[in-house]
Coordinates of C-alpha atoms and ligand atoms in Angstrom, one line a residue:
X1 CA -65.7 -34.3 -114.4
X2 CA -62.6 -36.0 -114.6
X3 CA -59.7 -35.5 -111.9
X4 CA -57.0 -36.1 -114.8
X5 CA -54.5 -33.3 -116.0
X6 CA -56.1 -30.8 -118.0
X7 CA -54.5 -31.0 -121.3
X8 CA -55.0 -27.9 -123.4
X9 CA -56.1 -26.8 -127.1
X10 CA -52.9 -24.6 -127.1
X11 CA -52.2 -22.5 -124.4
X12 CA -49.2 -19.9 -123.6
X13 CA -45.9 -21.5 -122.8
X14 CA -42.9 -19.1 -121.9
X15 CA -39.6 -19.8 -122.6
X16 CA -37.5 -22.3 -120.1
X17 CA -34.5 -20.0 -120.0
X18 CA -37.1 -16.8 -118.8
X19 CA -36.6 -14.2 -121.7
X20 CA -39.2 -12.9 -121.4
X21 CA -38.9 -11.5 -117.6
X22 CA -35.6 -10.5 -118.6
X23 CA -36.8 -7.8 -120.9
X24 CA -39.9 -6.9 -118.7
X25 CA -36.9 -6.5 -115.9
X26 CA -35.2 -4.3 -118.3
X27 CA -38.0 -2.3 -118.9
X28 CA -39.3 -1.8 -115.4
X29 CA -35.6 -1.1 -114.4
X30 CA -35.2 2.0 -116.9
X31 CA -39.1 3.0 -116.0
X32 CA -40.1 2.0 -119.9
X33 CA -43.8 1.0 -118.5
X34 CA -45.7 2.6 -121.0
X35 CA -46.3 2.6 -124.4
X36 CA -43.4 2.8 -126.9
X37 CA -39.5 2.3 -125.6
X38 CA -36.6 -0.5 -126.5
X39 CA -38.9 -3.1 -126.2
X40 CA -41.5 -2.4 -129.2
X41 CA -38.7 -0.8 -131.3
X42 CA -36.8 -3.8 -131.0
X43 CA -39.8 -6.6 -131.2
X44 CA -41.0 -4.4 -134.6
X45 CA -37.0 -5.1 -135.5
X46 CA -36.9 -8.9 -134.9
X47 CA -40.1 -10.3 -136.0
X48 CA -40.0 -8.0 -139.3
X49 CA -36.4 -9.5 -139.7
X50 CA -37.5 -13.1 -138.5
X51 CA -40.5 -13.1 -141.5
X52 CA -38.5 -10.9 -144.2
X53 CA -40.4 -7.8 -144.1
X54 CA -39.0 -4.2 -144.1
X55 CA -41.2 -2.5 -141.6
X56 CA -43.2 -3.5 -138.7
X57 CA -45.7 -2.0 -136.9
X58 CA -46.6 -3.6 -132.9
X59 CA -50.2 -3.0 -132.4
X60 CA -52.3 -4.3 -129.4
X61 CA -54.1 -7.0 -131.6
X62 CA -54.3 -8.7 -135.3
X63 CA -57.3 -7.0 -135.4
X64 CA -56.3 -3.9 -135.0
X65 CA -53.4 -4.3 -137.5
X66 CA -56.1 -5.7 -140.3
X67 CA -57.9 -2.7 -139.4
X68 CA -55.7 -0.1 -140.0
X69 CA -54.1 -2.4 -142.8
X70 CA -57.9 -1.5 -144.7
X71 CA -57.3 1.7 -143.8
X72 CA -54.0 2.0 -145.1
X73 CA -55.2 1.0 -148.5
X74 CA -57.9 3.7 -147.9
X75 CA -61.1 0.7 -147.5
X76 CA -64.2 2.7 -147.3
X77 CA -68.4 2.7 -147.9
X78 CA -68.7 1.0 -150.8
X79 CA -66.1 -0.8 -151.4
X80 CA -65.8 -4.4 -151.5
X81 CA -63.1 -6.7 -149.7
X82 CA -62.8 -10.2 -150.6
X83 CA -62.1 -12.6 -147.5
X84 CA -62.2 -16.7 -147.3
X85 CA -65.5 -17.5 -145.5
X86 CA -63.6 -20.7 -143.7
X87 CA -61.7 -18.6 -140.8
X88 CA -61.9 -16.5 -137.7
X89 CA -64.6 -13.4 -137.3
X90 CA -61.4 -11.1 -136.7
X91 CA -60.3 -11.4 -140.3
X92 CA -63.8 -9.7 -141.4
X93 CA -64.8 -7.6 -138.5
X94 CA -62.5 -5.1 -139.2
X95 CA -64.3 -4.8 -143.3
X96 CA -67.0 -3.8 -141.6
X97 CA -65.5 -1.2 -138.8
X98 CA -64.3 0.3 -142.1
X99 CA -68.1 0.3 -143.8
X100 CA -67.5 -1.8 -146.4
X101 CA -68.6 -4.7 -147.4
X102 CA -67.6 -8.0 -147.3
X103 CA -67.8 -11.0 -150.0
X104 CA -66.5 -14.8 -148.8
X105 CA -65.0 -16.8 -151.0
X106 CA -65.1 -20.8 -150.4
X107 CA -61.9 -22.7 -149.5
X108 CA -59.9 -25.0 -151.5
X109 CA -59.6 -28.4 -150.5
X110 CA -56.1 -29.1 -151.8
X111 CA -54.8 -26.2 -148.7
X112 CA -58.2 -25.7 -147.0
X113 CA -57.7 -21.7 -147.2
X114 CA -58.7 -19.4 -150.2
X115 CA -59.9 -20.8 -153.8
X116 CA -58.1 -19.3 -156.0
X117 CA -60.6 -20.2 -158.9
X118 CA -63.4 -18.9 -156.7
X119 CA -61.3 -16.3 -155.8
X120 CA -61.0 -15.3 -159.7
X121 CA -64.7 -15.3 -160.3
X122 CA -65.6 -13.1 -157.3
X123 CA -62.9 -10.7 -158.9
X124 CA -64.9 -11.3 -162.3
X125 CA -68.4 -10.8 -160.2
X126 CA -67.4 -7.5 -158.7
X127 CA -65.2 -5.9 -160.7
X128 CA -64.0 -2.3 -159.9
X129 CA -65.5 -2.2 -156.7
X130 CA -62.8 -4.7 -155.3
X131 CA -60.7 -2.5 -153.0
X132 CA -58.6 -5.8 -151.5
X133 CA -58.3 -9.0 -150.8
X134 CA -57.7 -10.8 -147.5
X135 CA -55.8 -13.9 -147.7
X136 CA -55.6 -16.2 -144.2
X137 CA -53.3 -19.0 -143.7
X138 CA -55.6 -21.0 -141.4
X139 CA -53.8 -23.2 -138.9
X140 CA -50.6 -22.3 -140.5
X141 CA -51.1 -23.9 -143.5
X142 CA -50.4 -21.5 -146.1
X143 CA -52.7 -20.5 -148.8
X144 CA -51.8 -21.1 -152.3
X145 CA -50.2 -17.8 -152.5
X146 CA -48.9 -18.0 -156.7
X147 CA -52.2 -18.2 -158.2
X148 CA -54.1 -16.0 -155.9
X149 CA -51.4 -12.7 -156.2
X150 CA -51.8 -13.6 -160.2
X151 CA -55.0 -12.7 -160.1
X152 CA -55.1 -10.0 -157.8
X153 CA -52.1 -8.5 -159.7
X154 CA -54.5 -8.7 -162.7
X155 CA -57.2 -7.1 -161.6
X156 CA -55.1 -4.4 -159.3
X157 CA -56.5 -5.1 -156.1
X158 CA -54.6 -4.6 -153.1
X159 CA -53.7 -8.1 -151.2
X160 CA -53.5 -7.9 -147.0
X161 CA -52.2 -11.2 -145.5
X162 CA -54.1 -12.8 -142.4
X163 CA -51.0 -14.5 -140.8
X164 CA -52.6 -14.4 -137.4
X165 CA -52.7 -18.5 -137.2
X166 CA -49.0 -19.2 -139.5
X167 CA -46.0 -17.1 -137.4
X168 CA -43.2 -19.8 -138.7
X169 CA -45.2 -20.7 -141.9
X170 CA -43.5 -20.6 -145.4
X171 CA -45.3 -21.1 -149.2
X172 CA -42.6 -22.2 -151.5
X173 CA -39.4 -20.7 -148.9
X174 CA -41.0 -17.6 -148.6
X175 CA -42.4 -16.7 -145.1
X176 CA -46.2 -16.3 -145.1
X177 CA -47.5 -12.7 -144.5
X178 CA -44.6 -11.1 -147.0
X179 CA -46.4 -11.9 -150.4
X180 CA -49.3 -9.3 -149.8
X181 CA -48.9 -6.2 -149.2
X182 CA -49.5 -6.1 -146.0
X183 CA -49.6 -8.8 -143.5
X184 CA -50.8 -9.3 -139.9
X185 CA -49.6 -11.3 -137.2
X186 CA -51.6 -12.1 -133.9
X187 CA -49.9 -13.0 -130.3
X188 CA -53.1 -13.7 -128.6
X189 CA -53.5 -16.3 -125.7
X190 CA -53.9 -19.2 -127.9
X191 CA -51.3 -18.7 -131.0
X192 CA -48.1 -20.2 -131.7
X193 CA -46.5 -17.4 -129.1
X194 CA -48.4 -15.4 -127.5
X195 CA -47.7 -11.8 -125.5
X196 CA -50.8 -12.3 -123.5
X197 CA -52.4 -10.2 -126.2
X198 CA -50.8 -7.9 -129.2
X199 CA -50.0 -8.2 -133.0
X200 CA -47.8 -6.4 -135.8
X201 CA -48.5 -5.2 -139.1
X202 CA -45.5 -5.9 -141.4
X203 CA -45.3 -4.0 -144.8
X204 CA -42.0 -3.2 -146.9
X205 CA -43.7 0.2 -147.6
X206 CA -42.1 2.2 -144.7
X207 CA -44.0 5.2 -145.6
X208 CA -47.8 3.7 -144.9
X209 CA -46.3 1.5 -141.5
X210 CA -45.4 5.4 -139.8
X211 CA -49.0 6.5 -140.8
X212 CA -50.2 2.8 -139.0
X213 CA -47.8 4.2 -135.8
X214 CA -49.6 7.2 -136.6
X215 CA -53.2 6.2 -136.5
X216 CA -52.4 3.7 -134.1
X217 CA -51.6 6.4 -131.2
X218 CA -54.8 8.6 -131.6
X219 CA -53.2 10.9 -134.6
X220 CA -51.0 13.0 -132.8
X221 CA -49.7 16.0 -134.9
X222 CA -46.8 17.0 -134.0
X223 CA -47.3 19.9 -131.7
X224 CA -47.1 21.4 -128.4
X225 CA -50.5 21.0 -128.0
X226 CA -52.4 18.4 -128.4
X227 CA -53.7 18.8 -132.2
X228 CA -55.5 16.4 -134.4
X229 CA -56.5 16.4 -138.2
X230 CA -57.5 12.2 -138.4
X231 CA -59.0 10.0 -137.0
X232 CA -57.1 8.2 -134.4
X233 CA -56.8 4.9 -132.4
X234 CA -55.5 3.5 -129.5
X235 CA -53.8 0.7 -130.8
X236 CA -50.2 1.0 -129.8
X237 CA -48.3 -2.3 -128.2
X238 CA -47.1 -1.4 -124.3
X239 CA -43.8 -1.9 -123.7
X240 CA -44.0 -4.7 -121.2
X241 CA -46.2 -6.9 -124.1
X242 CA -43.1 -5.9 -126.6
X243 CA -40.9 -7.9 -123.7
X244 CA -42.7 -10.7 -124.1
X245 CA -43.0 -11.0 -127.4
X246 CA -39.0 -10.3 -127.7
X247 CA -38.6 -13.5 -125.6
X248 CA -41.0 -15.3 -127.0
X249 CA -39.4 -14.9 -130.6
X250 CA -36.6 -16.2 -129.2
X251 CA -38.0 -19.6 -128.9
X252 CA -40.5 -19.5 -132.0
X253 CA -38.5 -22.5 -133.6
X254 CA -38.7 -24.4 -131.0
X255 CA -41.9 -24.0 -130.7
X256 CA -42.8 -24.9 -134.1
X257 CA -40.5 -28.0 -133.9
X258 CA -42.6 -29.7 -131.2
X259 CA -45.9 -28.6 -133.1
X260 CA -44.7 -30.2 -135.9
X261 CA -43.8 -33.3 -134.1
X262 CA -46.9 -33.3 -132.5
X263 CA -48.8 -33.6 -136.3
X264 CA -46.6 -36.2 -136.8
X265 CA -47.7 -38.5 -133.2
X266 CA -51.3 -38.0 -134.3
X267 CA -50.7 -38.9 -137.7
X268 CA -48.6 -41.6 -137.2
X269 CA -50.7 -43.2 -134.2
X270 CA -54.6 -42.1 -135.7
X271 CA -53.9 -42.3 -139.5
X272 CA -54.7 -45.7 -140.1
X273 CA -58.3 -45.7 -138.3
X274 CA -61.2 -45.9 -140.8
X275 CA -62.5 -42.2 -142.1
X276 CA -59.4 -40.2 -140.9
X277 CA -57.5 -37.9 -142.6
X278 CA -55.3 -35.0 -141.7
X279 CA -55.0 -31.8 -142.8
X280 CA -53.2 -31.4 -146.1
X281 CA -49.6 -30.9 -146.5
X282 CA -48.2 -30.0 -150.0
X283 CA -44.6 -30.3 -150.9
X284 CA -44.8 -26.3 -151.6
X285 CA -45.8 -25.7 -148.2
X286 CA -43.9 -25.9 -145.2
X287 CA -46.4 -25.1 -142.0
X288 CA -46.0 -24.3 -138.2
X289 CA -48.8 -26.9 -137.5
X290 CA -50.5 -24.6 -134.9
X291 CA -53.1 -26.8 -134.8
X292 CA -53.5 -30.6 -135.6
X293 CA -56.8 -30.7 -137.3
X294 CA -58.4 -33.9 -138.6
X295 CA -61.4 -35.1 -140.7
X296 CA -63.8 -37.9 -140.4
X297 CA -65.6 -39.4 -143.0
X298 CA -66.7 -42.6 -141.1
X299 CA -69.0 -43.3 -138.2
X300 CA -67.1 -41.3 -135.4
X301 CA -68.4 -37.9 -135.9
X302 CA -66.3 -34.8 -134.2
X303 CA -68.7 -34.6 -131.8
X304 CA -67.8 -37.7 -130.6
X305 CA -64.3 -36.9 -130.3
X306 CA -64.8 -33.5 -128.6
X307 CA -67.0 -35.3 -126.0
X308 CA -65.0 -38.5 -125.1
X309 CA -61.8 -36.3 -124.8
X310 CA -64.2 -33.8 -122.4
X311 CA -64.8 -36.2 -120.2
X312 CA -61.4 -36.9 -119.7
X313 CA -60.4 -32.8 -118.9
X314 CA -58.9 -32.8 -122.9
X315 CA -59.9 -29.8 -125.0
X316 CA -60.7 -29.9 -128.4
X317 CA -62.5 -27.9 -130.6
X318 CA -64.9 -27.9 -134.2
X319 CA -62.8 -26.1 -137.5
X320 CA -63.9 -22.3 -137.9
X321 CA -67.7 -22.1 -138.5
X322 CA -67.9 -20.7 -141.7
X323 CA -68.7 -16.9 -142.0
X324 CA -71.4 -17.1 -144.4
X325 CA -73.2 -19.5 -141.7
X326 CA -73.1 -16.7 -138.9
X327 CA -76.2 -15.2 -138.3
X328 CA -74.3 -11.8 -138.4
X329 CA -72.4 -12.3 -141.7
X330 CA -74.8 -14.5 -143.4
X331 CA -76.2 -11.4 -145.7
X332 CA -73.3 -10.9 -147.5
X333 CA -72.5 -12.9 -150.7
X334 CA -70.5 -16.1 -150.6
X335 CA -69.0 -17.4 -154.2
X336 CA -67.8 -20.9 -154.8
X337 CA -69.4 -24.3 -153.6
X338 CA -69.7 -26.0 -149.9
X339 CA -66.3 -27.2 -149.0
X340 CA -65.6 -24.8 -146.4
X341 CA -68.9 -26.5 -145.0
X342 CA -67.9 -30.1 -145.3
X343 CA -64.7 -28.9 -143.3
X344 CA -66.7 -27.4 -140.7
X345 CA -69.1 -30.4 -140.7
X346 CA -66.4 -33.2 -140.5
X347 CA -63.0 -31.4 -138.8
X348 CA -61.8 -31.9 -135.2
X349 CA -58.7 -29.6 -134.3
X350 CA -56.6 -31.8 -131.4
X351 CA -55.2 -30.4 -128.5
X352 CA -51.5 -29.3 -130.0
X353 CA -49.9 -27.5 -126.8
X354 CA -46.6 -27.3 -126.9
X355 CA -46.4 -28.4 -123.3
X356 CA -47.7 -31.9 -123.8
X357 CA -45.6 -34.7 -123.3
X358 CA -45.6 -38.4 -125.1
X359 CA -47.6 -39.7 -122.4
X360 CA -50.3 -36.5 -122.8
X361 CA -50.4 -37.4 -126.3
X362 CA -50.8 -41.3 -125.8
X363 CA -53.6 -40.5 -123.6
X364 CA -55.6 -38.5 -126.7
X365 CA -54.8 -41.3 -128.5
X366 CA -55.6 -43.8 -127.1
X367 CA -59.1 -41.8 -126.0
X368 CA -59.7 -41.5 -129.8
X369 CA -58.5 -45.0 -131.0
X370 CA -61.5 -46.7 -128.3
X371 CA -64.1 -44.9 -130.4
X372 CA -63.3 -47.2 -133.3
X373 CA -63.1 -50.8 -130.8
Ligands
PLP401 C1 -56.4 -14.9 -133.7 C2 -56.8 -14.5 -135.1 C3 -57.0 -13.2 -135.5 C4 -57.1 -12.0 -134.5 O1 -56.0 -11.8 -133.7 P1 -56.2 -11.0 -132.4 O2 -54.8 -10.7 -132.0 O3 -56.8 -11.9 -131.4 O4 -57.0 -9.8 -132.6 C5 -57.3 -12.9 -136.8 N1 -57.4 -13.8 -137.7 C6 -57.3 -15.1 -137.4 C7 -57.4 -16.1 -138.5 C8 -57.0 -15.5 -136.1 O5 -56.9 -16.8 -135.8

């Protein structure tokens, strides 16, 4: 293995100035350690503000905010929930916590997320029993959101938002996550910021986020006693995470800044070798470029890629197997044709961190560019 600096897929980088332990500080100072306090009522306040959503609620993941999201709408047995099949099991294991069923739709190869044309015939397919639809915006490239609501507007089916990967996203101006009604934002280890682990429902209908709070910490009724007539969860964001988070939003442009310039190095530098294309860019959309991802059509396979930068202590990584290719999800129904397979089979993601420097990112390059000598 080699000796030379490990340079990461994306991991968590805190802000210079500390933010973050500032509002930690504060909330160890006035003993606000445990759930609820300043902290989450004022992250719930900035990031709804930050995307243009009403309400927020901070949960302690993305998939616990999809799950009560399907709960919200009242997703049940028998009822089907549309999802892409190109993304991350998180977007679909919550269908299932709620007994329903899920159908994948394939991806589109002008933004690499939902079809809307599949999307439209799986609506056709199943009809009535269509209780929502989850949209992604993989990598922070946002789905082609005008088409997609058309349809689900026609066909009155409830649209959740999986803006887990696009914090800092926008389709046509708007920020990604406030077309559905509901969307879901992730702060796990790896994503644009990160609050070790957490995530937030945002909805403008304030009356369904306070059931989410609700749900979220185990159904309390209000009583003396402890008195319950739902089911609850234990999903509620800690205080401490909420500090984090707070800080972290703080420097959420700057972060997407240097991903975006990142993109740009590869691009520039890797664009011209035979069989490589990046991942597509429309004038509509304006991404946070979480991840760099790249396809090959040529001799160098990913594999090749992932391996040569391995041996140098780089990570890298495949694009999302796709769900209907997982032995667990590979029952369900899958409408549309293979190009979320073609993705998986020829993407790369590069390492994106935010902490790499021009000579980190020379070194990938130059790693990549001696597969083509
Ligand atoms: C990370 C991620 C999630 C889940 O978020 P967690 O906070 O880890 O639960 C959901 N969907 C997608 C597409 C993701 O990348």
């Amino acid at each position: 293995m080699s000796e030379n600096k490990k340079i990461w897929l994306s991991s968590p980088h805190m802000s210079d100035e500390g933010y973050e332990m500032q509002y930690i500080r504060e909330a160890f100072d006035a003993n606000w350690v445990a759930p609820l306090g300043t902290n989450v009522n004022e992250f719930e306040r900035e990031l709804a503000r930050k995307v243009g959503a009403l309400n927020a609620a901070a949960l302690t993941s993305g998939t616990a905010a999809t799950h009560l999201a399907l709960r919200a709408v009242g997703v049940g047995p028998g009822d089907i929930v549309l999802c892409p099949t190109l993304t991350f099991s998180a977007t679909v294991n919550p269908i299932i916590y709620q007994n329903a069923t899920p159908v994948f739709v394939d991806s589109d190869i002008e933004t690499w997320n939902m079809d809307p044309k599949a999307l439209e015939t799986a609506l056709e397919k199943y009809g009535e029993r269509v209780k929502a639809v989850i949209v992604v915006h993989l990598y922070g490239l946002s789905a082609n959101m005008d088409p997609i609501m058309e349809s689900c507007r026609k066909h009155n089916v409830t649209v959740i938002e999986d803006a887990a990967e696009s914090l800092g996203a926008y389709y046509k101006g708007r920020h990604t996550g406030t077309f559905g009604k509901y969307g879901v934002f992730s702060f796990n280890g790896n994503k644009i910021i990160t609050t070790s682990g957490g995530g937030m429902l945002v909805s403008d209908d304030e009356e369904r986020i306070q059931k989410v709070r609700f749900w979220a910490t185990q159904s309390r009724d209000s009583a003396r006693h402890y008195q319950h007539s739902e089911l609850g969860y234990n999903y509620r964001m800690s205080n401490i995470v909420a500090g984090i988070g707070r800080g972290q939003l703080k420097v959420l442009d700057q972060r997407v800044a240097k991903k975006r310039y990142i993109f740009e190095y590869y691009r520039r530098e890797l664009g011209q070798l035979g069989g490589v294309n990046f991942m597509p860019v429309n004038e509509w959309n304006e991404p946070n470029f979480w991840l760099t991802v790249m396809t090959l059509s040529g001799k160098v396979r990913p594999l090749d890629i992932m391996e040569a930068l391995e041996a140098d202590n780089i990570e890298s990584r495949p694009v999302w197997k796709p769900m209907h290719m997982q032995p667990f999800f590979s029952k369900y129904d899958c409408i549309g044709g293979n190009v979320s397979e073609k993705l998986f089979e020829n993407g790369v993601c590069l390492p994106s961190d935010t902490k790499m420097t021009d000579e980190d990112l020379e070194r990938v390059c130059g790693i990549i560019k001696g597969l083509w000598e």
